[in-house]
Amino acid sequence: MPKPRVAVIGGTGVGEKLASATRGSTLPVETPYGHTSAPLVQANWDGLDIVFLERHGEGHLLPPAAVPYRANIWALKSLGVTHILATGATGSLREEIHPRDLVVPDQVIDRTCRRASTFFDEPGVTAHVEFAEPFCPVLRRRLLAASDAVQATVHDGGTYVCMEGPAFSTVAESRMHRAWGGDLIGMTCMPEAKLAREAEICYALLALPTDYDCWRPHDPTKDKRALLKEIISHAQAATELSILLLRGALRSMAANPPDACHCQTALELAIWSDRTRIPSATFERLRPILARHVKG
Ligand SMILES: [Zn+2]
């Protein structure tokens, strides 16, 4: 298999930690969707060239709904990125998913409602990608294979409920998310995962549960300050563990490139428009995404 071009999108905790630890050159990219969350950094980790992006921007100034998801994925695609490993802090909706565990989710329920969630929402081209399996199975296996070297429980699978936020759930909502089959609650993996699929980039997520969501009553002996301290301590521990796991997965990808998979041909049967009639302005806007399928 050809060598993968891998990007790491660092979420809350991991993003800040890696941004301060990652040295490399910045890659200037202009996109039709504005600026990326932060400058894209070209770095070398353990012999593998990667592109690093801090999802919430420098100083964590971008709340989940303000992350420029389309600019981020467009920019990564234009740089030839083939695989994205992303991280995200979450709350746990299950007793057995403890804070400090790690989860490699396999399903999503999208509850976001105020975000541009597709590259194909304007006249000019119609495309419907398959999204039954929202995370790349090949990349998920790489993350899980690297978990042996990490002193943490790593859960294989789970349903990530992506809420709009920024406020957290009510107790009734939290119970509803559990009743729906949700295992984790977070605010960022959508539309990121869907846009990656539309751009034919393999995408997998490493989720860091930092606390139980509000369906589970807090320990009444602890005040709010003590609880917050506990959450921060869980987040820091999970951050260290997830960076170790990511590095292990990246090393394995450098030594043994991942197999081809369906994410990388997601648009082949998805474009319903007459390809000869796609306007040049549409083609130019989506050039990195459409170039393999449509003649400009
Ligand atoms: Zn894939």
Short mmCIF file of C-alpha atoms and ligand atoms in Angstrom, two decimals, residues 136-139 201-203 261-264, ligand 1:
data_model
loop_
_atom_site.label_atom_id
_atom_site.label_comp_id
_atom_site.label_asym_id
_atom_site.label_seq_id
_atom_site.Cartn_x
_atom_site.Cartn_y
_atom_site.Cartn_z
CA CYS A 136 -13.15 4.01 9.31
CA PRO A 137 -12.95 0.33 10.29
CA VAL A 138 -9.31 0.06 9.18
CA LEU A 139 -8.18 3.02 11.29
CA ILE A 201 -10.48 10.59 4.03
CA CYS A 202 -10.36 7.70 6.51
CA TYR A 203 -11.33 9.04 9.94
CA CYS A 261 -10.90 0.81 2.44
CA HIS A 262 -14.26 2.08 1.30
CA CYS A 263 -13.83 5.57 2.80
CA GLN A 264 -11.32 6.37 0.07
ZN ZN B 1 -11.20 4.12 5.83
#
